[in-house]
Protein backbone atom coordinates (compact mmCIF):
# COMPACT_ATOMS: atom_id res chain seq x y z
CA UNK A 1 0.00 0.00 0.00
CA UNK A 2 1.27 3.47 -0.88
CA UNK A 3 0.94 6.40 1.50
CA UNK A 4 -1.00 9.46 0.33
CA UNK A 5 -0.05 12.87 1.73
CA UNK A 6 -2.36 15.72 0.63
CA UNK A 7 -0.46 19.01 0.25
CA UNK A 8 -2.12 21.37 2.74
CA UNK A 9 -0.79 24.46 0.94
CA UNK A 10 -3.26 23.60 -1.84
CA UNK A 11 -6.30 23.86 0.47
CA UNK A 12 -8.24 27.12 0.63
CA UNK A 13 -7.63 28.17 4.27
CA UNK A 14 -11.29 29.19 4.56
CA UNK A 15 -12.17 25.50 4.00
CA UNK A 16 -9.37 23.93 6.03
CA UNK A 17 -11.42 22.31 8.81
CA UNK A 18 -14.02 20.92 6.41
CA UNK A 19 -11.35 19.55 4.05
CA UNK A 20 -9.26 17.97 6.84
CA UNK A 21 -12.41 16.27 8.17
CA UNK A 22 -13.24 14.92 4.69
CA UNK A 23 -9.63 13.78 4.12
CA UNK A 24 -9.54 11.96 7.47
CA UNK A 25 -12.76 10.17 6.49
CA UNK A 26 -10.98 9.15 3.25
CA UNK A 27 -8.16 7.63 5.39
CA UNK A 28 -5.25 9.67 4.06
CA UNK A 29 -1.94 8.59 5.57
CA UNK A 30 -0.20 11.94 6.14
CA UNK A 31 -0.62 15.69 5.68
CA UNK A 32 2.13 17.41 3.69
CA UNK A 33 3.13 20.70 5.31
CA UNK A 34 5.18 22.94 3.00
CA UNK A 35 7.33 25.48 4.84
CA UNK A 36 9.06 28.18 2.77
CA UNK A 37 11.38 31.06 3.80
CA UNK A 38 11.26 33.27 0.70
CA UNK A 39 15.01 32.61 0.36
CA UNK A 40 15.62 28.96 -0.59
CA UNK A 41 12.44 29.30 -2.67
CA UNK A 42 10.85 32.60 -3.82
CA UNK A 43 7.65 32.05 -1.85
CA UNK A 44 6.16 31.79 1.65
CA UNK A 45 3.76 29.14 2.89
CA UNK A 46 2.71 27.18 5.96
CA UNK A 47 3.94 27.18 9.58
CA UNK A 48 3.75 25.63 13.04
CA UNK A 49 0.49 27.40 13.91
CA UNK A 50 -1.37 25.65 11.13
CA UNK A 51 0.18 22.34 12.21
CA UNK A 52 -1.13 22.85 15.75
CA UNK A 53 -4.59 23.76 14.44
CA UNK A 54 -4.64 20.59 12.31
CA UNK A 55 -3.35 18.45 15.20
CA UNK A 56 -6.21 19.78 17.35
CA UNK A 57 -8.82 18.23 15.02
CA UNK A 58 -6.97 15.32 13.38
CA UNK A 59 -4.81 12.39 14.45
CA UNK A 60 -3.32 11.98 10.98
CA UNK A 61 0.47 12.41 11.11
CA UNK A 62 2.13 15.36 9.34
CA UNK A 63 5.21 15.36 7.13
CA UNK A 64 7.01 18.71 7.10
CA UNK A 65 8.82 19.74 3.91
CA UNK A 66 11.36 22.41 4.86
CA UNK A 67 12.09 24.55 1.81
CA UNK A 68 14.29 26.84 3.88
CA UNK A 69 17.99 27.80 3.74
CA UNK A 70 18.80 26.88 7.36
CA UNK A 71 16.59 23.85 8.15
CA UNK A 72 18.76 22.60 11.06
CA UNK A 73 17.76 25.71 13.04
CA UNK A 74 14.10 24.61 12.98
CA UNK A 75 14.27 20.85 13.68
CA UNK A 76 13.27 21.10 17.35
CA UNK A 77 10.54 23.63 16.58
CA UNK A 78 8.77 21.47 14.00
CA UNK A 79 9.22 18.36 16.14
CA UNK A 80 7.43 20.24 18.94
CA UNK A 81 4.70 21.25 16.47
CA UNK A 82 4.02 17.54 15.92
CA UNK A 83 5.94 16.59 12.77
CA UNK A 84 6.07 12.82 12.13
CA UNK A 85 8.62 13.40 9.33
CA UNK A 86 10.97 16.35 8.86
CA UNK A 87 12.43 16.64 5.37
CA UNK A 88 15.34 18.96 4.61
CA UNK A 89 16.71 19.85 1.19
CA UNK A 90 20.12 18.30 0.50
CA UNK A 91 21.05 21.53 -1.30
CA UNK A 92 20.90 23.39 2.04
CA UNK A 93 23.00 20.99 4.13
CA UNK A 94 26.74 21.06 4.82
CA UNK A 95 26.48 18.36 7.53
CA UNK A 96 23.46 16.24 6.47
CA UNK A 97 24.32 13.19 8.60
CA UNK A 98 24.46 15.28 11.80
CA UNK A 99 21.10 16.90 10.88
CA UNK A 100 19.44 13.55 10.10
CA UNK A 101 20.63 12.10 13.41
CA UNK A 102 19.24 15.16 15.23
CA UNK A 103 15.79 14.57 13.71
CA UNK A 104 15.83 10.88 14.58
CA UNK A 105 17.01 11.71 18.10
CA UNK A 106 13.71 13.54 18.58
CA UNK A 107 11.72 10.46 17.53
CA UNK A 108 10.86 11.96 14.14
CA UNK A 109 11.48 10.29 10.76
CA UNK A 110 14.37 11.90 8.90
CA UNK A 111 13.91 12.91 5.27
CA UNK A 112 16.11 14.36 2.55
CA UNK A 113 14.54 16.21 -0.39
CA UNK A 114 16.38 16.66 -3.69
CA UNK A 115 15.55 19.18 -6.41
CA UNK A 116 15.01 18.06 -10.03
CA UNK A 117 18.57 18.94 -11.08
CA UNK A 118 20.29 17.54 -7.97
CA UNK A 119 22.16 14.22 -8.33
CA UNK A 120 21.82 11.32 -5.90
CA UNK A 121 25.46 10.35 -5.34
CA UNK A 122 25.77 12.12 -1.94
CA UNK A 123 22.94 9.93 -0.60
CA UNK A 124 25.26 6.91 -0.82
CA UNK A 125 27.17 8.21 2.23
CA UNK A 126 24.08 8.50 4.47
CA UNK A 127 22.05 5.36 3.70
CA UNK A 128 21.94 4.39 7.40
CA UNK A 129 20.61 7.79 8.47
CA UNK A 130 17.77 8.41 6.01
CA UNK A 131 14.20 7.22 6.58
CA UNK A 132 12.73 8.91 3.51
CA UNK A 133 13.94 10.52 0.28
CA UNK A 134 11.63 13.14 -1.26
CA UNK A 135 12.24 13.38 -4.99
CA UNK A 136 11.00 16.74 -6.22
CA UNK A 137 9.31 16.23 -9.57
CA UNK A 138 8.96 20.00 -9.96
CA UNK A 139 11.17 22.92 -8.89
CA UNK A 140 10.16 23.63 -5.26
CA UNK A 141 8.18 26.68 -4.21
CA UNK A 142 4.86 26.55 -6.04
CA UNK A 143 1.91 24.23 -6.51
CA UNK A 144 0.30 23.63 -9.91
CA UNK A 145 3.52 23.12 -11.88
CA UNK A 146 4.30 20.50 -14.57
CA UNK A 147 6.19 17.31 -13.68
CA UNK A 148 9.76 17.17 -15.03
CA UNK A 149 10.00 13.77 -16.79
CA UNK A 150 13.75 13.37 -16.19
CA UNK A 151 13.03 13.03 -12.44
CA UNK A 152 11.26 9.69 -12.91
CA UNK A 153 14.47 7.75 -13.55
CA UNK A 154 15.88 9.26 -10.36
CA UNK A 155 13.20 7.43 -8.36
CA UNK A 156 14.37 4.11 -9.76
CA UNK A 157 18.02 4.97 -9.14
CA UNK A 158 17.39 5.91 -5.50
CA UNK A 159 15.31 2.76 -4.90
CA UNK A 160 18.16 0.69 -6.44
CA UNK A 161 20.82 2.46 -4.35
CA UNK A 162 19.07 1.50 -1.12
CA UNK A 163 18.01 -2.00 -2.26
CA UNK A 164 21.55 -2.86 -3.41
CA UNK A 165 22.78 -1.85 0.07
CA UNK A 166 20.09 -4.00 1.71
CA UNK A 167 18.47 -0.92 3.22
CA UNK A 168 14.83 0.06 3.50
CA UNK A 169 13.71 3.58 2.57
CA UNK A 170 10.48 5.40 1.79
CA UNK A 171 10.48 7.42 -1.43
CA UNK A 172 8.19 10.45 -1.62
CA UNK A 173 7.34 12.22 -4.86
CA UNK A 174 6.22 15.82 -4.73
CA UNK A 175 4.94 17.83 -7.71
CA UNK A 176 2.07 17.23 -10.14
CA UNK A 177 1.33 13.78 -8.73
CA UNK A 178 -2.05 12.98 -10.27
CA UNK A 179 -4.10 10.16 -11.82
CA UNK A 180 -2.03 10.10 -15.03
CA UNK A 181 1.42 10.50 -13.46
CA UNK A 182 1.10 8.51 -10.22
CA UNK A 183 1.12 5.05 -11.90
CA UNK A 184 4.49 5.78 -13.54
CA UNK A 185 5.91 7.20 -10.30
CA UNK A 186 4.86 4.15 -8.25
CA UNK A 187 6.12 1.77 -10.94
CA UNK A 188 9.47 3.60 -10.73
CA UNK A 189 9.64 2.98 -6.97
CA UNK A 190 7.80 5.79 -5.16
CA UNK A 191 5.59 4.87 -2.19
CA UNK A 192 4.57 8.22 -0.66
CA UNK A 193 2.49 10.37 -3.01
CA UNK A 194 2.08 14.07 -2.28
CA UNK A 195 -1.13 15.15 -3.99
CA UNK A 196 -1.98 18.84 -4.39
CA UNK A 197 -3.85 20.81 -7.04
CA UNK A 198 -4.02 18.55 -10.11
CA UNK A 199 -3.99 15.29 -8.13
CA UNK A 200 -6.72 16.14 -5.66
CA UNK A 201 -8.07 19.58 -4.74
CA UNK A 202 -8.65 21.02 -8.23
CA UNK A 203 -9.83 17.71 -9.64
CA UNK A 204 -12.12 16.09 -7.05
CA UNK A 205 -14.89 17.06 -4.63
CA UNK A 206 -14.72 15.96 -0.96
CA UNK A 207 -17.36 13.31 -1.74
CA UNK A 208 -14.93 11.77 -4.22
CA UNK A 209 -11.93 11.73 -1.85
CA UNK A 210 -12.40 8.11 -0.57
CA UNK A 211 -12.36 6.72 -4.12
CA UNK A 212 -9.38 8.72 -5.36
CA UNK A 213 -7.30 8.21 -2.20
CA UNK A 214 -7.91 4.45 -2.48
CA UNK A 215 -6.84 4.62 -6.14
CA UNK A 216 -3.50 6.14 -5.15
CA UNK A 217 -3.00 3.83 -2.16
CA UNK A 218 -3.60 0.68 -4.23
CA UNK A 219 -1.29 1.52 -7.16
CA UNK A 220 1.51 -1.05 -7.63
C1 LIG B 1 5.85 22.66 -4.07
C2 LIG B 1 5.38 21.82 -2.90
C3 LIG B 1 4.39 20.75 -3.30
C4 LIG B 1 3.15 21.30 -4.01
C5 LIG B 1 2.46 20.18 -4.75
O1 LIG B 1 7.01 23.34 -3.69
O2 LIG B 1 6.48 21.18 -2.30
O3 LIG B 1 4.00 20.03 -2.13
O4 LIG B 1 2.28 21.88 -3.09
O5 LIG B 1 1.42 20.75 -5.47
P1 LIG B 1 0.98 20.11 -6.89
O6 LIG B 1 0.55 18.69 -6.56
O7 LIG B 1 -0.15 21.00 -7.33
O8 LIG B 1 2.17 20.13 -7.77
ZN1 LIG C 1 6.22 19.83 -0.69
PDB file of C-alpha atoms and ligand atoms in Angstrom:
ATOM      1  CA  UNK A   1       0.000   0.000   0.000  1.00  0.00           C
ATOM      2  CA  UNK A   2       1.266   3.471  -0.875  1.00  0.00           C
ATOM      3  CA  UNK A   3       0.937   6.403   1.502  1.00  0.00           C
ATOM      4  CA  UNK A   4      -1.005   9.461   0.331  1.00  0.00           C
ATOM      5  CA  UNK A   5      -0.047  12.865   1.730  1.00  0.00           C
ATOM      6  CA  UNK A   6      -2.356  15.719   0.628  1.00  0.00           C
ATOM      7  CA  UNK A   7      -0.462  19.006   0.245  1.00  0.00           C
ATOM      8  CA  UNK A   8      -2.124  21.365   2.742  1.00  0.00           C
ATOM      9  CA  UNK A   9      -0.792  24.458   0.936  1.00  0.00           C
ATOM     10  CA  UNK A  10      -3.264  23.602  -1.844  1.00  0.00           C
ATOM     11  CA  UNK A  11      -6.296  23.856   0.469  1.00  0.00           C
ATOM     12  CA  UNK A  12      -8.241  27.119   0.633  1.00  0.00           C
ATOM     13  CA  UNK A  13      -7.627  28.168   4.273  1.00  0.00           C
ATOM     14  CA  UNK A  14     -11.293  29.186   4.558  1.00  0.00           C
ATOM     15  CA  UNK A  15     -12.168  25.504   4.004  1.00  0.00           C
ATOM     16  CA  UNK A  16      -9.369  23.932   6.031  1.00  0.00           C
ATOM     17  CA  UNK A  17     -11.421  22.314   8.815  1.00  0.00           C
ATOM     18  CA  UNK A  18     -14.023  20.915   6.405  1.00  0.00           C
ATOM     19  CA  UNK A  19     -11.351  19.551   4.049  1.00  0.00           C
ATOM     20  CA  UNK A  20      -9.260  17.972   6.836  1.00  0.00           C
ATOM     21  CA  UNK A  21     -12.406  16.273   8.166  1.00  0.00           C
ATOM     22  CA  UNK A  22     -13.239  14.918   4.688  1.00  0.00           C
ATOM     23  CA  UNK A  23      -9.634  13.777   4.119  1.00  0.00           C
ATOM     24  CA  UNK A  24      -9.540  11.959   7.468  1.00  0.00           C
ATOM     25  CA  UNK A  25     -12.757  10.175   6.485  1.00  0.00           C
ATOM     26  CA  UNK A  26     -10.978   9.152   3.246  1.00  0.00           C
ATOM     27  CA  UNK A  27      -8.159   7.626   5.389  1.00  0.00           C
ATOM     28  CA  UNK A  28      -5.249   9.674   4.056  1.00  0.00           C
ATOM     29  CA  UNK A  29      -1.938   8.586   5.571  1.00  0.00           C
ATOM     30  CA  UNK A  30      -0.197  11.937   6.140  1.00  0.00           C
ATOM     31  CA  UNK A  31      -0.622  15.690   5.680  1.00  0.00           C
ATOM     32  CA  UNK A  32       2.128  17.411   3.694  1.00  0.00           C
ATOM     33  CA  UNK A  33       3.129  20.697   5.313  1.00  0.00           C
ATOM     34  CA  UNK A  34       5.180  22.938   2.996  1.00  0.00           C
ATOM     35  CA  UNK A  35       7.328  25.476   4.840  1.00  0.00           C
ATOM     36  CA  UNK A  36       9.059  28.179   2.771  1.00  0.00           C
ATOM     37  CA  UNK A  37      11.379  31.061   3.803  1.00  0.00           C
ATOM     38  CA  UNK A  38      11.263  33.271   0.696  1.00  0.00           C
ATOM     39  CA  UNK A  39      15.009  32.611   0.356  1.00  0.00           C
ATOM     40  CA  UNK A  40      15.621  28.964  -0.586  1.00  0.00           C
ATOM     41  CA  UNK A  41      12.442  29.297  -2.671  1.00  0.00           C
ATOM     42  CA  UNK A  42      10.849  32.600  -3.816  1.00  0.00           C
ATOM     43  CA  UNK A  43       7.652  32.050  -1.853  1.00  0.00           C
ATOM     44  CA  UNK A  44       6.163  31.792   1.655  1.00  0.00           C
ATOM     45  CA  UNK A  45       3.763  29.143   2.887  1.00  0.00           C
ATOM     46  CA  UNK A  46       2.711  27.179   5.961  1.00  0.00           C
ATOM     47  CA  UNK A  47       3.945  27.178   9.575  1.00  0.00           C
ATOM     48  CA  UNK A  48       3.750  25.633  13.037  1.00  0.00           C
ATOM     49  CA  UNK A  49       0.486  27.404  13.905  1.00  0.00           C
ATOM     50  CA  UNK A  50      -1.371  25.647  11.126  1.00  0.00           C
ATOM     51  CA  UNK A  51       0.183  22.340  12.205  1.00  0.00           C
ATOM     52  CA  UNK A  52      -1.133  22.847  15.753  1.00  0.00           C
ATOM     53  CA  UNK A  53      -4.587  23.760  14.437  1.00  0.00           C
ATOM     54  CA  UNK A  54      -4.637  20.588  12.313  1.00  0.00           C
ATOM     55  CA  UNK A  55      -3.347  18.451  15.202  1.00  0.00           C
ATOM     56  CA  UNK A  56      -6.209  19.783  17.352  1.00  0.00           C
ATOM     57  CA  UNK A  57      -8.815  18.234  15.018  1.00  0.00           C
ATOM     58  CA  UNK A  58      -6.975  15.317  13.378  1.00  0.00           C
ATOM     59  CA  UNK A  59      -4.814  12.395  14.453  1.00  0.00           C
ATOM     60  CA  UNK A  60      -3.316  11.983  10.976  1.00  0.00           C
ATOM     61  CA  UNK A  61       0.473  12.412  11.111  1.00  0.00           C
ATOM     62  CA  UNK A  62       2.128  15.358   9.341  1.00  0.00           C
ATOM     63  CA  UNK A  63       5.208  15.364   7.128  1.00  0.00           C
ATOM     64  CA  UNK A  64       7.005  18.709   7.104  1.00  0.00           C
ATOM     65  CA  UNK A  65       8.817  19.735   3.910  1.00  0.00           C
ATOM     66  CA  UNK A  66      11.360  22.407   4.858  1.00  0.00           C
ATOM     67  CA  UNK A  67      12.093  24.547   1.814  1.00  0.00           C
ATOM     68  CA  UNK A  68      14.294  26.841   3.882  1.00  0.00           C
ATOM     69  CA  UNK A  69      17.986  27.805   3.741  1.00  0.00           C
ATOM     70  CA  UNK A  70      18.798  26.875   7.362  1.00  0.00           C
ATOM     71  CA  UNK A  71      16.591  23.847   8.151  1.00  0.00           C
ATOM     72  CA  UNK A  72      18.761  22.597  11.057  1.00  0.00           C
ATOM     73  CA  UNK A  73      17.756  25.710  13.038  1.00  0.00           C
ATOM     74  CA  UNK A  74      14.095  24.610  12.981  1.00  0.00           C
ATOM     75  CA  UNK A  75      14.271  20.848  13.679  1.00  0.00           C
ATOM     76  CA  UNK A  76      13.266  21.098  17.353  1.00  0.00           C
ATOM     77  CA  UNK A  77      10.537  23.632  16.581  1.00  0.00           C
ATOM     78  CA  UNK A  78       8.774  21.471  14.001  1.00  0.00           C
ATOM     79  CA  UNK A  79       9.224  18.362  16.136  1.00  0.00           C
ATOM     80  CA  UNK A  80       7.426  20.245  18.940  1.00  0.00           C
ATOM     81  CA  UNK A  81       4.696  21.253  16.469  1.00  0.00           C
ATOM     82  CA  UNK A  82       4.020  17.536  15.924  1.00  0.00           C
ATOM     83  CA  UNK A  83       5.944  16.589  12.772  1.00  0.00           C
ATOM     84  CA  UNK A  84       6.068  12.824  12.127  1.00  0.00           C
ATOM     85  CA  UNK A  85       8.619  13.404   9.330  1.00  0.00           C
ATOM     86  CA  UNK A  86      10.974  16.353   8.863  1.00  0.00           C
ATOM     87  CA  UNK A  87      12.426  16.643   5.372  1.00  0.00           C
ATOM     88  CA  UNK A  88      15.344  18.955   4.613  1.00  0.00           C
ATOM     89  CA  UNK A  89      16.714  19.850   1.188  1.00  0.00           C
ATOM     90  CA  UNK A  90      20.115  18.296   0.501  1.00  0.00           C
ATOM     91  CA  UNK A  91      21.053  21.527  -1.302  1.00  0.00           C
ATOM     92  CA  UNK A  92      20.900  23.392   2.039  1.00  0.00           C
ATOM     93  CA  UNK A  93      22.998  20.991   4.135  1.00  0.00           C
ATOM     94  CA  UNK A  94      26.739  21.064   4.820  1.00  0.00           C
ATOM     95  CA  UNK A  95      26.479  18.363   7.526  1.00  0.00           C
ATOM     96  CA  UNK A  96      23.457  16.245   6.473  1.00  0.00           C
ATOM     97  CA  UNK A  97      24.319  13.190   8.599  1.00  0.00           C
ATOM     98  CA  UNK A  98      24.462  15.284  11.800  1.00  0.00           C
ATOM     99  CA  UNK A  99      21.102  16.898  10.876  1.00  0.00           C
ATOM    100  CA  UNK A 100      19.438  13.551  10.099  1.00  0.00           C
ATOM    101  CA  UNK A 101      20.625  12.099  13.412  1.00  0.00           C
ATOM    102  CA  UNK A 102      19.235  15.159  15.233  1.00  0.00           C
ATOM    103  CA  UNK A 103      15.794  14.571  13.708  1.00  0.00           C
ATOM    104  CA  UNK A 104      15.830  10.879  14.584  1.00  0.00           C
ATOM    105  CA  UNK A 105      17.013  11.712  18.096  1.00  0.00           C
ATOM    106  CA  UNK A 106      13.714  13.541  18.575  1.00  0.00           C
ATOM    107  CA  UNK A 107      11.716  10.457  17.530  1.00  0.00           C
ATOM    108  CA  UNK A 108      10.861  11.960  14.141  1.00  0.00           C
ATOM    109  CA  UNK A 109      11.481  10.287  10.762  1.00  0.00           C
ATOM    110  CA  UNK A 110      14.366  11.902   8.896  1.00  0.00           C
ATOM    111  CA  UNK A 111      13.910  12.913   5.270  1.00  0.00           C
ATOM    112  CA  UNK A 112      16.113  14.356   2.550  1.00  0.00           C
ATOM    113  CA  UNK A 113      14.541  16.213  -0.391  1.00  0.00           C
ATOM    114  CA  UNK A 114      16.384  16.660  -3.689  1.00  0.00           C
ATOM    115  CA  UNK A 115      15.553  19.181  -6.409  1.00  0.00           C
ATOM    116  CA  UNK A 116      15.011  18.060 -10.031  1.00  0.00           C
ATOM    117  CA  UNK A 117      18.572  18.939 -11.077  1.00  0.00           C
ATOM    118  CA  UNK A 118      20.287  17.538  -7.969  1.00  0.00           C
ATOM    119  CA  UNK A 119      22.157  14.217  -8.331  1.00  0.00           C
ATOM    120  CA  UNK A 120      21.821  11.322  -5.898  1.00  0.00           C
ATOM    121  CA  UNK A 121      25.457  10.350  -5.338  1.00  0.00           C
ATOM    122  CA  UNK A 122      25.775  12.120  -1.936  1.00  0.00           C
ATOM    123  CA  UNK A 123      22.937   9.931  -0.596  1.00  0.00           C
ATOM    124  CA  UNK A 124      25.263   6.913  -0.824  1.00  0.00           C
ATOM    125  CA  UNK A 125      27.167   8.213   2.235  1.00  0.00           C
ATOM    126  CA  UNK A 126      24.082   8.495   4.468  1.00  0.00           C
ATOM    127  CA  UNK A 127      22.052   5.359   3.702  1.00  0.00           C
ATOM    128  CA  UNK A 128      21.943   4.395   7.395  1.00  0.00           C
ATOM    129  CA  UNK A 129      20.610   7.790   8.465  1.00  0.00           C
ATOM    130  CA  UNK A 130      17.767   8.407   6.014  1.00  0.00           C
ATOM    131  CA  UNK A 131      14.204   7.224   6.575  1.00  0.00           C
ATOM    132  CA  UNK A 132      12.731   8.912   3.509  1.00  0.00           C
ATOM    133  CA  UNK A 133      13.942  10.517   0.276  1.00  0.00           C
ATOM    134  CA  UNK A 134      11.630  13.145  -1.260  1.00  0.00           C
ATOM    135  CA  UNK A 135      12.238  13.377  -4.986  1.00  0.00           C
ATOM    136  CA  UNK A 136      11.002  16.744  -6.217  1.00  0.00           C
ATOM    137  CA  UNK A 137       9.314  16.227  -9.570  1.00  0.00           C
ATOM    138  CA  UNK A 138       8.964  20.004  -9.957  1.00  0.00           C
ATOM    139  CA  UNK A 139      11.175  22.919  -8.886  1.00  0.00           C
ATOM    140  CA  UNK A 140      10.159  23.629  -5.259  1.00  0.00           C
ATOM    141  CA  UNK A 141       8.179  26.679  -4.206  1.00  0.00           C
ATOM    142  CA  UNK A 142       4.862  26.545  -6.040  1.00  0.00           C
ATOM    143  CA  UNK A 143       1.905  24.235  -6.511  1.00  0.00           C
ATOM    144  CA  UNK A 144       0.302  23.631  -9.910  1.00  0.00           C
ATOM    145  CA  UNK A 145       3.517  23.122 -11.881  1.00  0.00           C
ATOM    146  CA  UNK A 146       4.299  20.499 -14.568  1.00  0.00           C
ATOM    147  CA  UNK A 147       6.190  17.309 -13.675  1.00  0.00           C
ATOM    148  CA  UNK A 148       9.763  17.172 -15.027  1.00  0.00           C
ATOM    149  CA  UNK A 149       9.995  13.769 -16.793  1.00  0.00           C
ATOM    150  CA  UNK A 150      13.746  13.375 -16.187  1.00  0.00           C
ATOM    151  CA  UNK A 151      13.035  13.031 -12.443  1.00  0.00           C
ATOM    152  CA  UNK A 152      11.259   9.687 -12.910  1.00  0.00           C
ATOM    153  CA  UNK A 153      14.470   7.755 -13.551  1.00  0.00           C
ATOM    154  CA  UNK A 154      15.881   9.262 -10.358  1.00  0.00           C
ATOM    155  CA  UNK A 155      13.203   7.433  -8.357  1.00  0.00           C
ATOM    156  CA  UNK A 156      14.366   4.107  -9.760  1.00  0.00           C
ATOM    157  CA  UNK A 157      18.019   4.975  -9.144  1.00  0.00           C
ATOM    158  CA  UNK A 158      17.392   5.910  -5.499  1.00  0.00           C
ATOM    159  CA  UNK A 159      15.306   2.762  -4.904  1.00  0.00           C
ATOM    160  CA  UNK A 160      18.161   0.686  -6.442  1.00  0.00           C
ATOM    161  CA  UNK A 161      20.825   2.460  -4.352  1.00  0.00           C
ATOM    162  CA  UNK A 162      19.065   1.498  -1.117  1.00  0.00           C
ATOM    163  CA  UNK A 163      18.009  -1.998  -2.257  1.00  0.00           C
ATOM    164  CA  UNK A 164      21.546  -2.856  -3.406  1.00  0.00           C
ATOM    165  CA  UNK A 165      22.777  -1.851   0.068  1.00  0.00           C
ATOM    166  CA  UNK A 166      20.091  -4.004   1.710  1.00  0.00           C
ATOM    167  CA  UNK A 167      18.470  -0.921   3.220  1.00  0.00           C
ATOM    168  CA  UNK A 168      14.828   0.062   3.502  1.00  0.00           C
ATOM    169  CA  UNK A 169      13.707   3.575   2.567  1.00  0.00           C
ATOM    170  CA  UNK A 170      10.481   5.401   1.790  1.00  0.00           C
ATOM    171  CA  UNK A 171      10.477   7.419  -1.432  1.00  0.00           C
ATOM    172  CA  UNK A 172       8.185  10.446  -1.624  1.00  0.00           C
ATOM    173  CA  UNK A 173       7.340  12.223  -4.863  1.00  0.00           C
ATOM    174  CA  UNK A 174       6.217  15.821  -4.734  1.00  0.00           C
ATOM    175  CA  UNK A 175       4.937  17.834  -7.707  1.00  0.00           C
ATOM    176  CA  UNK A 176       2.066  17.234 -10.141  1.00  0.00           C
ATOM    177  CA  UNK A 177       1.335  13.782  -8.733  1.00  0.00           C
ATOM    178  CA  UNK A 178      -2.049  12.983 -10.274  1.00  0.00           C
ATOM    179  CA  UNK A 179      -4.104  10.157 -11.818  1.00  0.00           C
ATOM    180  CA  UNK A 180      -2.026  10.099 -15.031  1.00  0.00           C
ATOM    181  CA  UNK A 181       1.422  10.504 -13.457  1.00  0.00           C
ATOM    182  CA  UNK A 182       1.095   8.508 -10.223  1.00  0.00           C
ATOM    183  CA  UNK A 183       1.121   5.046 -11.896  1.00  0.00           C
ATOM    184  CA  UNK A 184       4.490   5.784 -13.540  1.00  0.00           C
ATOM    185  CA  UNK A 185       5.913   7.201 -10.296  1.00  0.00           C
ATOM    186  CA  UNK A 186       4.857   4.154  -8.251  1.00  0.00           C
ATOM    187  CA  UNK A 187       6.124   1.774 -10.940  1.00  0.00           C
ATOM    188  CA  UNK A 188       9.472   3.605 -10.733  1.00  0.00           C
ATOM    189  CA  UNK A 189       9.636   2.979  -6.972  1.00  0.00           C
ATOM    190  CA  UNK A 190       7.801   5.785  -5.155  1.00  0.00           C
ATOM    191  CA  UNK A 191       5.587   4.869  -2.186  1.00  0.00           C
ATOM    192  CA  UNK A 192       4.569   8.217  -0.656  1.00  0.00           C
ATOM    193  CA  UNK A 193       2.489  10.369  -3.006  1.00  0.00           C
ATOM    194  CA  UNK A 194       2.078  14.073  -2.281  1.00  0.00           C
ATOM    195  CA  UNK A 195      -1.131  15.150  -3.989  1.00  0.00           C
ATOM    196  CA  UNK A 196      -1.984  18.839  -4.393  1.00  0.00           C
ATOM    197  CA  UNK A 197      -3.855  20.808  -7.044  1.00  0.00           C
ATOM    198  CA  UNK A 198      -4.017  18.548 -10.113  1.00  0.00           C
ATOM    199  CA  UNK A 199      -3.994  15.286  -8.127  1.00  0.00           C
ATOM    200  CA  UNK A 200      -6.723  16.140  -5.658  1.00  0.00           C
ATOM    201  CA  UNK A 201      -8.065  19.579  -4.745  1.00  0.00           C
ATOM    202  CA  UNK A 202      -8.653  21.020  -8.231  1.00  0.00           C
ATOM    203  CA  UNK A 203      -9.828  17.706  -9.640  1.00  0.00           C
ATOM    204  CA  UNK A 204     -12.121  16.085  -7.053  1.00  0.00           C
ATOM    205  CA  UNK A 205     -14.891  17.061  -4.629  1.00  0.00           C
ATOM    206  CA  UNK A 206     -14.720  15.965  -0.964  1.00  0.00           C
ATOM    207  CA  UNK A 207     -17.363  13.312  -1.737  1.00  0.00           C
ATOM    208  CA  UNK A 208     -14.928  11.767  -4.224  1.00  0.00           C
ATOM    209  CA  UNK A 209     -11.934  11.734  -1.849  1.00  0.00           C
ATOM    210  CA  UNK A 210     -12.404   8.112  -0.567  1.00  0.00           C
ATOM    211  CA  UNK A 211     -12.362   6.716  -4.119  1.00  0.00           C
ATOM    212  CA  UNK A 212      -9.378   8.717  -5.364  1.00  0.00           C
ATOM    213  CA  UNK A 213      -7.302   8.209  -2.197  1.00  0.00           C
ATOM    214  CA  UNK A 214      -7.911   4.448  -2.482  1.00  0.00           C
ATOM    215  CA  UNK A 215      -6.837   4.616  -6.140  1.00  0.00           C
ATOM    216  CA  UNK A 216      -3.501   6.142  -5.153  1.00  0.00           C
ATOM    217  CA  UNK A 217      -3.004   3.832  -2.159  1.00  0.00           C
ATOM    218  CA  UNK A 218      -3.605   0.684  -4.229  1.00  0.00           C
ATOM    219  CA  UNK A 219      -1.290   1.516  -7.155  1.00  0.00           C
ATOM    220  CA  UNK A 220       1.508  -1.050  -7.630  1.00  0.00           C
TER     221      UNK A 220
HETATM  222  C1  LIG B   1       5.850  22.660  -4.072  1.00  0.00           C
HETATM  223  C2  LIG B   1       5.384  21.825  -2.896  1.00  0.00           C
HETATM  224  C3  LIG B   1       4.388  20.754  -3.301  1.00  0.00           C
HETATM  225  C4  LIG B   1       3.154  21.299  -4.013  1.00  0.00           C
HETATM  226  C5  LIG B   1       2.459  20.179  -4.747  1.00  0.00           C
HETATM  227  O1  LIG B   1       7.012  23.344  -3.694  1.00  0.00           O
HETATM  228  O2  LIG B   1       6.479  21.178  -2.300  1.00  0.00           O
HETATM  229  O3  LIG B   1       4.000  20.031  -2.134  1.00  0.00           O
HETATM  230  O4  LIG B   1       2.284  21.881  -3.086  1.00  0.00           O
HETATM  231  O5  LIG B   1       1.415  20.747  -5.467  1.00  0.00           O
HETATM  232  P1  LIG B   1       0.979  20.108  -6.888  1.00  0.00           P
HETATM  233  O6  LIG B   1       0.550  18.691  -6.565  1.00  0.00           O
HETATM  234  O7  LIG B   1      -0.152  20.999  -7.332  1.00  0.00           O
HETATM  235  O8  LIG B   1       2.169  20.128  -7.766  1.00  0.00           O
HETATM  236 ZN1  LIG B   2       6.217  19.831  -0.690  1.00  0.00          ZN
END
